[in-house]
């Protein structure tokens, strides 16, 4: 069988880079090479200097990010984003390399680097679930998809947090080499070729700044304190002595959701926390205020593509079950 044409991958590393953001995809490409692919990986930095990862590992680079053409440019993230602005030299390096790359890929908060370089303007994108709101704020022309494991928009690809870079790498390998190679790489790495559900299954319970409107704070405090209450739109509006239209507008303007969806989210987050604590699914549904287990199950399936029981089994422990009586 003839050797396939090389596929050159440039990984733009930088001080503070999250090691797994690029090591995971690089390992996937290496596994693909063992199966007949021909990925050639080059590490570059903005000025060609070696960098230090987020865990203190020194990374030797092959050179500076230049206008040399690569088939794929991969931009990993860092813990410092989005807390700090992206340095200009890093954004310019990404912009320079992206201009001649066949496709541009970011992992986790690497999306902030692409955004700073103007590479996400008008595009769909995602990032780590903790940072999706901030990405939408910094890139108002982006359409941020907070639950996606990865997003493709043309030749631009963005992924969720850290290990989602492996998910995206598998998708790229499938695009380049077909599903059989991607499946074999997934097996070699002992990961799912396509994981069930979006990244909301990994996110923390609903948090955020309190609503500015005193009326809306009254409603959100009420629902949070007693998720099992009767919270139809009419009942909530009557509680505040406002019209349903006005209440709906308040939720839309300040929380970007509807009253009904807000109540559902509060109940979902509480139920998930109860499952994490070891409560049965039926008991979690009751304590979280769902009318029935079935109504809770439907919400879980819609939000995390998993039943409450399957979610609990997946996230309660990382240990193998022990054999009783041994």
PDB file of C-alpha atoms in Angstrom:
ATOM      1  CA  UNK A   1       0.000   0.000   0.000  1.00  0.00           C
ATOM      2  CA  UNK A   2       1.502   3.395  -0.957  1.00  0.00           C
ATOM      3  CA  UNK A   3       2.432   5.787   1.835  1.00  0.00           C
ATOM      4  CA  UNK A   4      -0.255   8.470   2.164  1.00  0.00           C
ATOM      5  CA  UNK A   5       0.631  12.089   1.565  1.00  0.00           C
ATOM      6  CA  UNK A   6       1.834  13.789   4.747  1.00  0.00           C
ATOM      7  CA  UNK A   7      -0.641  15.877   6.719  1.00  0.00           C
ATOM      8  CA  UNK A   8       1.256  18.646   8.502  1.00  0.00           C
ATOM      9  CA  UNK A   9      -0.098  19.739  11.875  1.00  0.00           C
ATOM     10  CA  UNK A  10       1.220  22.862  13.623  1.00  0.00           C
ATOM     11  CA  UNK A  11       0.463  23.151  17.339  1.00  0.00           C
ATOM     12  CA  UNK A  12       0.739  26.713  18.619  1.00  0.00           C
ATOM     13  CA  UNK A  13       1.973  26.381  22.214  1.00  0.00           C
ATOM     14  CA  UNK A  14       2.456  29.279  24.609  1.00  0.00           C
ATOM     15  CA  UNK A  15       3.416  29.897  28.232  1.00  0.00           C
ATOM     16  CA  UNK A  16       0.822  28.400  30.556  1.00  0.00           C
ATOM     17  CA  UNK A  17      -0.586  26.103  27.876  1.00  0.00           C
ATOM     18  CA  UNK A  18      -2.672  23.239  29.228  1.00  0.00           C
ATOM     19  CA  UNK A  19      -0.563  20.172  28.564  1.00  0.00           C
ATOM     20  CA  UNK A  20      -3.429  17.778  27.877  1.00  0.00           C
ATOM     21  CA  UNK A  21      -5.052  20.210  25.455  1.00  0.00           C
ATOM     22  CA  UNK A  22      -2.423  19.410  22.845  1.00  0.00           C
ATOM     23  CA  UNK A  23      -0.908  16.152  24.163  1.00  0.00           C
ATOM     24  CA  UNK A  24      -4.255  14.352  23.798  1.00  0.00           C
ATOM     25  CA  UNK A  25      -4.808  15.264  20.138  1.00  0.00           C
ATOM     26  CA  UNK A  26      -1.099  14.722  19.367  1.00  0.00           C
ATOM     27  CA  UNK A  27      -1.333  11.220  20.806  1.00  0.00           C
ATOM     28  CA  UNK A  28      -4.425  10.538  18.696  1.00  0.00           C
ATOM     29  CA  UNK A  29      -2.536  11.600  15.562  1.00  0.00           C
ATOM     30  CA  UNK A  30       0.394   9.379  16.571  1.00  0.00           C
ATOM     31  CA  UNK A  31      -1.919   6.400  17.017  1.00  0.00           C
ATOM     32  CA  UNK A  32      -3.377   7.119  13.581  1.00  0.00           C
ATOM     33  CA  UNK A  33       0.141   6.998  12.130  1.00  0.00           C
ATOM     34  CA  UNK A  34       0.533   3.469  13.488  1.00  0.00           C
ATOM     35  CA  UNK A  35      -2.547   2.602  11.450  1.00  0.00           C
ATOM     36  CA  UNK A  36      -1.263   4.013   8.186  1.00  0.00           C
ATOM     37  CA  UNK A  37      -1.803   7.764   8.443  1.00  0.00           C
ATOM     38  CA  UNK A  38       1.014  10.248   7.937  1.00  0.00           C
ATOM     39  CA  UNK A  39       0.490  13.117  10.364  1.00  0.00           C
ATOM     40  CA  UNK A  40       3.618  15.242  10.899  1.00  0.00           C
ATOM     41  CA  UNK A  41       3.369  17.348  14.040  1.00  0.00           C
ATOM     42  CA  UNK A  42       5.352  20.528  14.614  1.00  0.00           C
ATOM     43  CA  UNK A  43       5.346  22.571  17.810  1.00  0.00           C
ATOM     44  CA  UNK A  44       5.556  26.327  17.281  1.00  0.00           C
ATOM     45  CA  UNK A  45       5.369  29.305  19.619  1.00  0.00           C
ATOM     46  CA  UNK A  46       4.792  33.000  18.879  1.00  0.00           C
ATOM     47  CA  UNK A  47       8.512  33.898  18.828  1.00  0.00           C
ATOM     48  CA  UNK A  48      10.066  30.431  18.553  1.00  0.00           C
ATOM     49  CA  UNK A  49      11.097  30.291  22.222  1.00  0.00           C
ATOM     50  CA  UNK A  50      10.478  27.241  24.410  1.00  0.00           C
ATOM     51  CA  UNK A  51       7.461  27.551  26.701  1.00  0.00           C
ATOM     52  CA  UNK A  52       6.334  26.212  30.062  1.00  0.00           C
ATOM     53  CA  UNK A  53       3.049  24.351  30.441  1.00  0.00           C
ATOM     54  CA  UNK A  54       0.443  24.915  33.132  1.00  0.00           C
ATOM     55  CA  UNK A  55       1.947  22.097  35.234  1.00  0.00           C
ATOM     56  CA  UNK A  56       5.509  23.358  34.929  1.00  0.00           C
ATOM     57  CA  UNK A  57       6.700  21.022  32.171  1.00  0.00           C
ATOM     58  CA  UNK A  58       9.153  22.714  29.824  1.00  0.00           C
ATOM     59  CA  UNK A  59       8.167  22.312  26.165  1.00  0.00           C
ATOM     60  CA  UNK A  60      10.797  22.499  23.467  1.00  0.00           C
ATOM     61  CA  UNK A  61       9.399  23.961  20.273  1.00  0.00           C
ATOM     62  CA  UNK A  62      10.503  23.473  16.686  1.00  0.00           C
ATOM     63  CA  UNK A  63      10.351  27.129  15.710  1.00  0.00           C
ATOM     64  CA  UNK A  64       8.271  30.265  15.474  1.00  0.00           C
ATOM     65  CA  UNK A  65       4.766  30.561  14.106  1.00  0.00           C
ATOM     66  CA  UNK A  66       5.346  31.905  10.607  1.00  0.00           C
ATOM     67  CA  UNK A  67       3.466  32.044   7.350  1.00  0.00           C
ATOM     68  CA  UNK A  68       4.580  28.491   6.538  1.00  0.00           C
ATOM     69  CA  UNK A  69       1.574  26.501   5.378  1.00  0.00           C
ATOM     70  CA  UNK A  70       0.224  23.644   7.484  1.00  0.00           C
ATOM     71  CA  UNK A  71      -2.765  21.445   6.777  1.00  0.00           C
ATOM     72  CA  UNK A  72      -4.027  21.877  10.328  1.00  0.00           C
ATOM     73  CA  UNK A  73      -3.313  24.580  12.896  1.00  0.00           C
ATOM     74  CA  UNK A  74      -4.183  23.459  16.437  1.00  0.00           C
ATOM     75  CA  UNK A  75      -4.404  26.091  19.189  1.00  0.00           C
ATOM     76  CA  UNK A  76      -4.632  24.694  22.740  1.00  0.00           C
ATOM     77  CA  UNK A  77      -5.902  26.710  25.685  1.00  0.00           C
ATOM     78  CA  UNK A  78      -4.547  27.743  29.077  1.00  0.00           C
ATOM     79  CA  UNK A  79      -5.823  28.065  32.636  1.00  0.00           C
ATOM     80  CA  UNK A  80      -5.228  31.816  32.540  1.00  0.00           C
ATOM     81  CA  UNK A  81      -7.905  32.312  29.902  1.00  0.00           C
ATOM     82  CA  UNK A  82     -10.406  33.826  30.127  1.00  0.00           C
ATOM     83  CA  UNK A  83      -9.213  35.481  33.347  1.00  0.00           C
ATOM     84  CA  UNK A  84      -6.617  37.531  31.470  1.00  0.00           C
ATOM     85  CA  UNK A  85      -6.543  39.058  27.988  1.00  0.00           C
ATOM     86  CA  UNK A  86      -4.823  37.135  25.214  1.00  0.00           C
ATOM     87  CA  UNK A  87      -1.372  38.669  24.563  1.00  0.00           C
ATOM     88  CA  UNK A  88      -1.127  40.473  21.254  1.00  0.00           C
ATOM     89  CA  UNK A  89       1.845  38.429  20.039  1.00  0.00           C
ATOM     90  CA  UNK A  90      -0.087  35.189  20.619  1.00  0.00           C
ATOM     91  CA  UNK A  91      -3.197  36.458  18.823  1.00  0.00           C
ATOM     92  CA  UNK A  92      -1.057  37.705  15.927  1.00  0.00           C
ATOM     93  CA  UNK A  93       0.767  34.366  15.723  1.00  0.00           C
ATOM     94  CA  UNK A  94      -2.566  32.544  15.525  1.00  0.00           C
ATOM     95  CA  UNK A  95      -3.822  34.960  12.897  1.00  0.00           C
ATOM     96  CA  UNK A  96      -0.622  34.631  10.847  1.00  0.00           C
ATOM     97  CA  UNK A  97      -0.634  30.841  10.893  1.00  0.00           C
ATOM     98  CA  UNK A  98      -4.382  30.527  10.358  1.00  0.00           C
ATOM     99  CA  UNK A  99      -4.184  32.610   7.188  1.00  0.00           C
ATOM    100  CA  UNK A 100      -2.339  29.804   5.406  1.00  0.00           C
ATOM    101  CA  UNK A 101      -3.700  26.742   7.245  1.00  0.00           C
ATOM    102  CA  UNK A 102      -6.092  24.304   5.627  1.00  0.00           C
ATOM    103  CA  UNK A 103      -8.155  24.154   8.804  1.00  0.00           C
ATOM    104  CA  UNK A 104      -7.948  25.842  12.195  1.00  0.00           C
ATOM    105  CA  UNK A 105      -8.665  23.960  15.417  1.00  0.00           C
ATOM    106  CA  UNK A 106      -8.870  25.125  19.026  1.00  0.00           C
ATOM    107  CA  UNK A 107      -9.097  23.055  22.183  1.00  0.00           C
ATOM    108  CA  UNK A 108     -10.804  24.317  25.334  1.00  0.00           C
ATOM    109  CA  UNK A 109      -9.975  27.988  26.012  1.00  0.00           C
ATOM    110  CA  UNK A 110      -7.871  28.082  22.867  1.00  0.00           C
ATOM    111  CA  UNK A 111     -11.108  29.495  21.452  1.00  0.00           C
ATOM    112  CA  UNK A 112     -10.280  32.761  23.237  1.00  0.00           C
ATOM    113  CA  UNK A 113      -7.039  32.948  21.256  1.00  0.00           C
ATOM    114  CA  UNK A 114      -8.936  32.416  18.005  1.00  0.00           C
ATOM    115  CA  UNK A 115     -11.476  35.036  19.072  1.00  0.00           C
ATOM    116  CA  UNK A 116      -8.725  37.551  19.907  1.00  0.00           C
ATOM    117  CA  UNK A 117      -7.293  36.934  16.445  1.00  0.00           C
ATOM    118  CA  UNK A 118     -10.674  37.616  14.833  1.00  0.00           C
ATOM    119  CA  UNK A 119     -10.901  34.036  13.619  1.00  0.00           C
ATOM    120  CA  UNK A 120     -14.309  33.326  15.171  1.00  0.00           C
ATOM    121  CA  UNK A 121     -16.140  36.422  13.956  1.00  0.00           C
ATOM    122  CA  UNK A 122     -19.522  35.420  12.587  1.00  0.00           C
ATOM    123  CA  UNK A 123     -18.928  31.744  13.331  1.00  0.00           C
ATOM    124  CA  UNK A 124     -20.355  29.060  15.577  1.00  0.00           C
ATOM    125  CA  UNK A 125     -18.005  27.954  18.348  1.00  0.00           C
ATOM    126  CA  UNK A 126     -17.688  26.362  21.759  1.00  0.00           C
ATOM    127  CA  UNK A 127     -15.215  26.195  24.643  1.00  0.00           C
ATOM    128  CA  UNK A 128     -15.060  24.830  28.193  1.00  0.00           C
ATOM    129  CA  UNK A 129     -18.478  24.992  29.834  1.00  0.00           C
ATOM    130  CA  UNK A 130     -17.131  27.325  32.529  1.00  0.00           C
ATOM    131  CA  UNK A 131     -16.118  29.882  29.912  1.00  0.00           C
ATOM    132  CA  UNK A 132     -18.897  29.793  27.303  1.00  0.00           C
ATOM    133  CA  UNK A 133     -20.644  32.891  28.679  1.00  0.00           C
ATOM    134  CA  UNK A 134     -17.381  34.859  28.716  1.00  0.00           C
ATOM    135  CA  UNK A 135     -16.569  33.763  25.162  1.00  0.00           C
ATOM    136  CA  UNK A 136     -19.960  35.034  24.025  1.00  0.00           C
ATOM    137  CA  UNK A 137     -19.239  38.335  25.791  1.00  0.00           C
ATOM    138  CA  UNK A 138     -15.784  38.748  24.239  1.00  0.00           C
ATOM    139  CA  UNK A 139     -16.897  37.645  20.795  1.00  0.00           C
ATOM    140  CA  UNK A 140     -20.380  39.137  20.346  1.00  0.00           C
ATOM    141  CA  UNK A 141     -20.461  38.143  16.679  1.00  0.00           C
ATOM    142  CA  UNK A 142     -19.904  34.472  17.585  1.00  0.00           C
ATOM    143  CA  UNK A 143     -22.720  32.013  18.127  1.00  0.00           C
ATOM    144  CA  UNK A 144     -21.476  30.097  21.164  1.00  0.00           C
ATOM    145  CA  UNK A 145     -22.907  26.603  21.619  1.00  0.00           C
ATOM    146  CA  UNK A 146     -22.423  25.905  25.344  1.00  0.00           C
ATOM    147  CA  UNK A 147     -23.352  22.211  25.334  1.00  0.00           C
ATOM    148  CA  UNK A 148     -21.355  21.075  22.310  1.00  0.00           C
ATOM    149  CA  UNK A 149     -18.368  18.743  22.680  1.00  0.00           C
ATOM    150  CA  UNK A 150     -16.993  20.269  19.500  1.00  0.00           C
ATOM    151  CA  UNK A 151     -18.275  22.557  16.754  1.00  0.00           C
ATOM    152  CA  UNK A 152     -17.308  22.740  13.095  1.00  0.00           C
ATOM    153  CA  UNK A 153     -18.001  25.898  11.116  1.00  0.00           C
ATOM    154  CA  UNK A 154     -16.459  25.604   7.675  1.00  0.00           C
ATOM    155  CA  UNK A 155     -12.752  24.982   8.204  1.00  0.00           C
ATOM    156  CA  UNK A 156     -12.805  26.242  11.792  1.00  0.00           C
ATOM    157  CA  UNK A 157     -13.201  23.728  14.614  1.00  0.00           C
ATOM    158  CA  UNK A 158     -13.531  24.452  18.326  1.00  0.00           C
ATOM    159  CA  UNK A 159     -13.876  21.989  21.183  1.00  0.00           C
ATOM    160  CA  UNK A 160     -14.993  21.939  24.781  1.00  0.00           C
ATOM    161  CA  UNK A 161     -12.704  21.486  27.759  1.00  0.00           C
ATOM    162  CA  UNK A 162      -9.440  19.552  27.774  1.00  0.00           C
ATOM    163  CA  UNK A 163     -10.259  15.902  26.968  1.00  0.00           C
ATOM    164  CA  UNK A 164     -12.795  17.066  24.375  1.00  0.00           C
ATOM    165  CA  UNK A 165      -9.713  17.789  22.282  1.00  0.00           C
ATOM    166  CA  UNK A 166      -9.405  14.020  21.834  1.00  0.00           C
ATOM    167  CA  UNK A 167     -13.030  13.856  20.680  1.00  0.00           C
ATOM    168  CA  UNK A 168     -12.276  16.536  18.116  1.00  0.00           C
ATOM    169  CA  UNK A 169      -9.037  14.844  17.037  1.00  0.00           C
ATOM    170  CA  UNK A 170     -10.981  11.628  16.399  1.00  0.00           C
ATOM    171  CA  UNK A 171     -13.442  13.593  14.262  1.00  0.00           C
ATOM    172  CA  UNK A 172     -10.550  15.088  12.274  1.00  0.00           C
ATOM    173  CA  UNK A 173      -8.990  11.656  11.797  1.00  0.00           C
ATOM    174  CA  UNK A 174     -12.323  10.296  10.608  1.00  0.00           C
ATOM    175  CA  UNK A 175     -12.587  13.204   8.183  1.00  0.00           C
ATOM    176  CA  UNK A 176      -9.084  12.502   6.865  1.00  0.00           C
ATOM    177  CA  UNK A 177      -8.869   8.714   7.046  1.00  0.00           C
ATOM    178  CA  UNK A 178     -12.397   7.396   7.478  1.00  0.00           C
ATOM    179  CA  UNK A 179     -14.392   5.920  10.373  1.00  0.00           C
ATOM    180  CA  UNK A 180     -12.446   2.648  10.613  1.00  0.00           C
ATOM    181  CA  UNK A 181      -9.175   4.400  11.422  1.00  0.00           C
ATOM    182  CA  UNK A 182     -10.884   6.763  13.873  1.00  0.00           C
ATOM    183  CA  UNK A 183     -12.579   3.812  15.570  1.00  0.00           C
ATOM    184  CA  UNK A 184      -9.286   1.936  15.917  1.00  0.00           C
ATOM    185  CA  UNK A 185      -7.587   5.020  17.354  1.00  0.00           C
ATOM    186  CA  UNK A 186     -10.416   5.394  19.886  1.00  0.00           C
ATOM    187  CA  UNK A 187      -9.988   1.771  20.908  1.00  0.00           C
ATOM    188  CA  UNK A 188      -6.223   2.199  21.278  1.00  0.00           C
ATOM    189  CA  UNK A 189      -6.741   5.265  23.487  1.00  0.00           C
ATOM    190  CA  UNK A 190      -9.533   3.506  25.436  1.00  0.00           C
ATOM    191  CA  UNK A 191     -12.004   6.311  24.764  1.00  0.00           C
ATOM    192  CA  UNK A 192     -15.412   6.485  23.130  1.00  0.00           C
ATOM    193  CA  UNK A 193     -15.365   7.309  19.453  1.00  0.00           C
ATOM    194  CA  UNK A 194     -18.331   9.573  20.192  1.00  0.00           C
ATOM    195  CA  UNK A 195     -19.324  10.178  23.792  1.00  0.00           C
ATOM    196  CA  UNK A 196     -22.975  10.331  24.757  1.00  0.00           C
ATOM    197  CA  UNK A 197     -24.414  13.720  25.603  1.00  0.00           C
ATOM    198  CA  UNK A 198     -22.989  17.201  25.583  1.00  0.00           C
ATOM    199  CA  UNK A 199     -20.703  18.920  28.054  1.00  0.00           C
ATOM    200  CA  UNK A 200     -23.590  20.017  30.284  1.00  0.00           C
ATOM    201  CA  UNK A 201     -23.365  16.578  31.900  1.00  0.00           C
ATOM    202  CA  UNK A 202     -19.999  17.687  33.330  1.00  0.00           C
ATOM    203  CA  UNK A 203     -20.965  21.215  34.316  1.00  0.00           C
ATOM    204  CA  UNK A 204     -21.487  22.531  37.798  1.00  0.00           C
ATOM    205  CA  UNK A 205     -24.945  23.500  39.058  1.00  0.00           C
ATOM    206  CA  UNK A 206     -26.485  26.748  37.885  1.00  0.00           C
ATOM    207  CA  UNK A 207     -24.644  29.772  39.215  1.00  0.00           C
ATOM    208  CA  UNK A 208     -24.431  33.366  38.176  1.00  0.00           C
ATOM    209  CA  UNK A 209     -24.915  36.927  39.285  1.00  0.00           C
ATOM    210  CA  UNK A 210     -28.304  37.741  40.802  1.00  0.00           C
ATOM    211  CA  UNK A 211     -30.810  39.431  38.498  1.00  0.00           C
ATOM    212  CA  UNK A 212     -30.711  43.219  38.530  1.00  0.00           C
ATOM    213  CA  UNK A 213     -34.468  43.537  38.798  1.00  0.00           C
ATOM    214  CA  UNK A 214     -35.782  43.236  42.389  1.00  0.00           C
ATOM    215  CA  UNK A 215     -38.947  41.616  41.037  1.00  0.00           C
ATOM    216  CA  UNK A 216     -36.970  38.973  39.187  1.00  0.00           C
ATOM    217  CA  UNK A 217     -34.764  38.337  42.224  1.00  0.00           C
ATOM    218  CA  UNK A 218     -37.908  37.697  44.227  1.00  0.00           C
ATOM    219  CA  UNK A 219     -38.989  35.027  41.756  1.00  0.00           C
ATOM    220  CA  UNK A 220     -35.591  33.350  41.429  1.00  0.00           C
ATOM    221  CA  UNK A 221     -35.122  33.296  45.207  1.00  0.00           C
ATOM    222  CA  UNK A 222     -38.574  31.765  45.593  1.00  0.00           C
ATOM    223  CA  UNK A 223     -37.892  28.993  43.090  1.00  0.00           C
ATOM    224  CA  UNK A 224     -34.439  28.263  44.482  1.00  0.00           C
ATOM    225  CA  UNK A 225     -35.729  28.046  48.054  1.00  0.00           C
ATOM    226  CA  UNK A 226     -38.629  25.750  47.145  1.00  0.00           C
ATOM    227  CA  UNK A 227     -38.170  24.039  43.762  1.00  0.00           C
ATOM    228  CA  UNK A 228     -41.231  21.864  44.312  1.00  0.00           C
ATOM    229  CA  UNK A 229     -43.707  24.739  44.298  1.00  0.00           C
ATOM    230  CA  UNK A 230     -46.367  25.359  41.673  1.00  0.00           C
ATOM    231  CA  UNK A 231     -44.678  27.734  39.265  1.00  0.00           C
ATOM    232  CA  UNK A 232     -46.829  28.181  36.223  1.00  0.00           C
ATOM    233  CA  UNK A 233     -46.227  31.401  34.322  1.00  0.00           C
ATOM    234  CA  UNK A 234     -49.545  32.761  35.547  1.00  0.00           C
ATOM    235  CA  UNK A 235     -48.825  31.873  39.170  1.00  0.00           C
ATOM    236  CA  UNK A 236     -45.413  33.563  39.107  1.00  0.00           C
ATOM    237  CA  UNK A 237     -46.809  36.686  37.455  1.00  0.00           C
ATOM    238  CA  UNK A 238     -49.629  36.827  39.995  1.00  0.00           C
ATOM    239  CA  UNK A 239     -47.125  36.461  42.841  1.00  0.00           C
ATOM    240  CA  UNK A 240     -45.406  39.645  41.636  1.00  0.00           C
ATOM    241  CA  UNK A 241     -48.571  41.383  40.491  1.00  0.00           C
ATOM    242  CA  UNK A 242     -47.193  41.835  36.978  1.00  0.00           C
ATOM    243  CA  UNK A 243     -48.385  40.645  33.592  1.00  0.00           C
ATOM    244  CA  UNK A 244     -47.147  37.339  32.181  1.00  0.00           C
ATOM    245  CA  UNK A 245     -45.756  39.261  29.229  1.00  0.00           C
ATOM    246  CA  UNK A 246     -43.733  41.549  31.499  1.00  0.00           C
ATOM    247  CA  UNK A 247     -42.371  38.626  33.521  1.00  0.00           C
ATOM    248  CA  UNK A 248     -41.414  36.752  30.369  1.00  0.00           C
ATOM    249  CA  UNK A 249     -39.586  39.835  29.090  1.00  0.00           C
ATOM    250  CA  UNK A 250     -37.673  40.171  32.384  1.00  0.00           C
ATOM    251  CA  UNK A 251     -36.456  36.562  32.172  1.00  0.00           C
ATOM    252  CA  UNK A 252     -35.491  36.994  28.546  1.00  0.00           C
ATOM    253  CA  UNK A 253     -33.632  40.275  29.027  1.00  0.00           C
ATOM    254  CA  UNK A 254     -31.721  39.359  32.208  1.00  0.00           C
ATOM    255  CA  UNK A 255     -31.371  35.575  32.154  1.00  0.00           C
ATOM    256  CA  UNK A 256     -31.784  34.749  28.450  1.00  0.00           C
ATOM    257  CA  UNK A 257     -34.372  32.096  29.236  1.00  0.00           C
ATOM    258  CA  UNK A 258     -38.068  31.634  29.992  1.00  0.00           C
ATOM    259  CA  UNK A 259     -39.662  31.297  33.439  1.00  0.00           C
ATOM    260  CA  UNK A 260     -40.579  27.679  32.725  1.00  0.00           C
ATOM    261  CA  UNK A 261     -37.089  26.758  31.556  1.00  0.00           C
ATOM    262  CA  UNK A 262     -35.554  28.512  34.566  1.00  0.00           C
ATOM    263  CA  UNK A 263     -37.654  26.427  36.960  1.00  0.00           C
ATOM    264  CA  UNK A 264     -36.697  23.305  35.035  1.00  0.00           C
ATOM    265  CA  UNK A 265     -32.991  24.180  35.216  1.00  0.00           C
ATOM    266  CA  UNK A 266     -33.144  24.723  38.974  1.00  0.00           C
ATOM    267  CA  UNK A 267     -34.851  21.366  39.442  1.00  0.00           C
ATOM    268  CA  UNK A 268     -32.399  19.640  37.119  1.00  0.00           C
ATOM    269  CA  UNK A 269     -29.359  21.025  38.939  1.00  0.00           C
ATOM    270  CA  UNK A 270     -30.787  20.036  42.315  1.00  0.00           C
ATOM    271  CA  UNK A 271     -31.674  16.544  41.096  1.00  0.00           C
ATOM    272  CA  UNK A 272     -28.191  16.080  39.690  1.00  0.00           C
ATOM    273  CA  UNK A 273     -26.627  17.123  43.001  1.00  0.00           C
ATOM    274  CA  UNK A 274     -28.896  14.699  44.863  1.00  0.00           C
ATOM    275  CA  UNK A 275     -27.888  11.865  42.549  1.00  0.00           C
ATOM    276  CA  UNK A 276     -24.232  12.749  43.149  1.00  0.00           C
ATOM    277  CA  UNK A 277     -24.928  12.457  46.887  1.00  0.00           C
ATOM    278  CA  UNK A 278     -26.282   8.934  46.423  1.00  0.00           C
ATOM    279  CA  UNK A 279     -30.054   9.453  46.525  1.00  0.00           C
ATOM    280  CA  UNK A 280     -32.129   7.135  44.388  1.00  0.00           C
ATOM    281  CA  UNK A 281     -33.484   8.568  41.170  1.00  0.00           C
ATOM    282  CA  UNK A 282     -37.055   8.420  42.463  1.00  0.00           C
ATOM    283  CA  UNK A 283     -36.118  10.242  45.663  1.00  0.00           C
ATOM    284  CA  UNK A 284     -34.080  12.822  43.750  1.00  0.00           C
ATOM    285  CA  UNK A 285     -37.080  13.560  41.527  1.00  0.00           C
ATOM    286  CA  UNK A 286     -39.270  14.044  44.575  1.00  0.00           C
ATOM    287  CA  UNK A 287     -36.835  16.275  46.474  1.00  0.00           C
ATOM    288  CA  UNK A 288     -36.016  18.355  43.395  1.00  0.00           C
ATOM    289  CA  UNK A 289     -39.667  19.157  42.784  1.00  0.00           C
ATOM    290  CA  UNK A 290     -40.306  17.191  39.597  1.00  0.00           C
ATOM    291  CA  UNK A 291     -43.937  16.046  39.262  1.00  0.00           C
ATOM    292  CA  UNK A 292     -42.704  12.485  38.628  1.00  0.00           C
ATOM    293  CA  UNK A 293     -39.614  10.424  37.910  1.00  0.00           C
ATOM    294  CA  UNK A 294     -40.666  10.253  34.263  1.00  0.00           C
ATOM    295  CA  UNK A 295     -40.723  14.049  33.939  1.00  0.00           C
ATOM    296  CA  UNK A 296     -37.220  14.191  35.437  1.00  0.00           C
ATOM    297  CA  UNK A 297     -36.026  11.433  33.120  1.00  0.00           C
ATOM    298  CA  UNK A 298     -37.216  13.368  30.067  1.00  0.00           C
ATOM    299  CA  UNK A 299     -35.278  16.450  31.197  1.00  0.00           C
ATOM    300  CA  UNK A 300     -32.097  14.411  31.776  1.00  0.00           C
ATOM    301  CA  UNK A 301     -32.356  12.769  28.377  1.00  0.00           C
ATOM    302  CA  UNK A 302     -32.808  16.139  26.698  1.00  0.00           C
ATOM    303  CA  UNK A 303     -30.006  17.858  28.599  1.00  0.00           C
ATOM    304  CA  UNK A 304     -27.337  15.174  28.953  1.00  0.00           C
ATOM    305  CA  UNK A 305     -28.536  12.390  26.623  1.00  0.00           C
ATOM    306  CA  UNK A 306     -28.694  10.040  29.585  1.00  0.00           C
ATOM    307  CA  UNK A 307     -31.260   8.745  32.034  1.00  0.00           C
ATOM    308  CA  UNK A 308     -30.841   9.771  35.707  1.00  0.00           C
ATOM    309  CA  UNK A 309     -29.816   6.212  36.600  1.00  0.00           C
ATOM    310  CA  UNK A 310     -27.204   6.083  33.835  1.00  0.00           C
ATOM    311  CA  UNK A 311     -25.917   9.527  34.836  1.00  0.00           C
ATOM    312  CA  UNK A 312     -25.526   8.429  38.448  1.00  0.00           C
ATOM    313  CA  UNK A 313     -23.729   5.245  37.434  1.00  0.00           C
ATOM    314  CA  UNK A 314     -21.349   7.234  35.231  1.00  0.00           C
ATOM    315  CA  UNK A 315     -20.411   9.965  37.702  1.00  0.00           C
ATOM    316  CA  UNK A 316     -20.800   8.580  41.220  1.00  0.00           C
ATOM    317  CA  UNK A 317     -17.459   6.733  41.376  1.00  0.00           C
ATOM    318  CA  UNK A 318     -14.441   5.967  39.248  1.00  0.00           C
ATOM    319  CA  UNK A 319     -13.826   2.693  41.079  1.00  0.00           C
ATOM    320  CA  UNK A 320     -14.736  -0.721  39.777  1.00  0.00           C
ATOM    321  CA  UNK A 321     -17.495  -2.426  41.776  1.00  0.00           C
ATOM    322  CA  UNK A 322     -16.101  -4.696  44.488  1.00  0.00           C
ATOM    323  CA  UNK A 323     -17.061  -8.312  44.811  1.00  0.00           C
ATOM    324  CA  UNK A 324     -19.130  -8.832  47.927  1.00  0.00           C
ATOM    325  CA  UNK A 325     -17.916 -11.402  50.450  1.00  0.00           C
ATOM    326  CA  UNK A 326     -14.244 -11.323  49.453  1.00  0.00           C
TER     327      UNK A 326
END
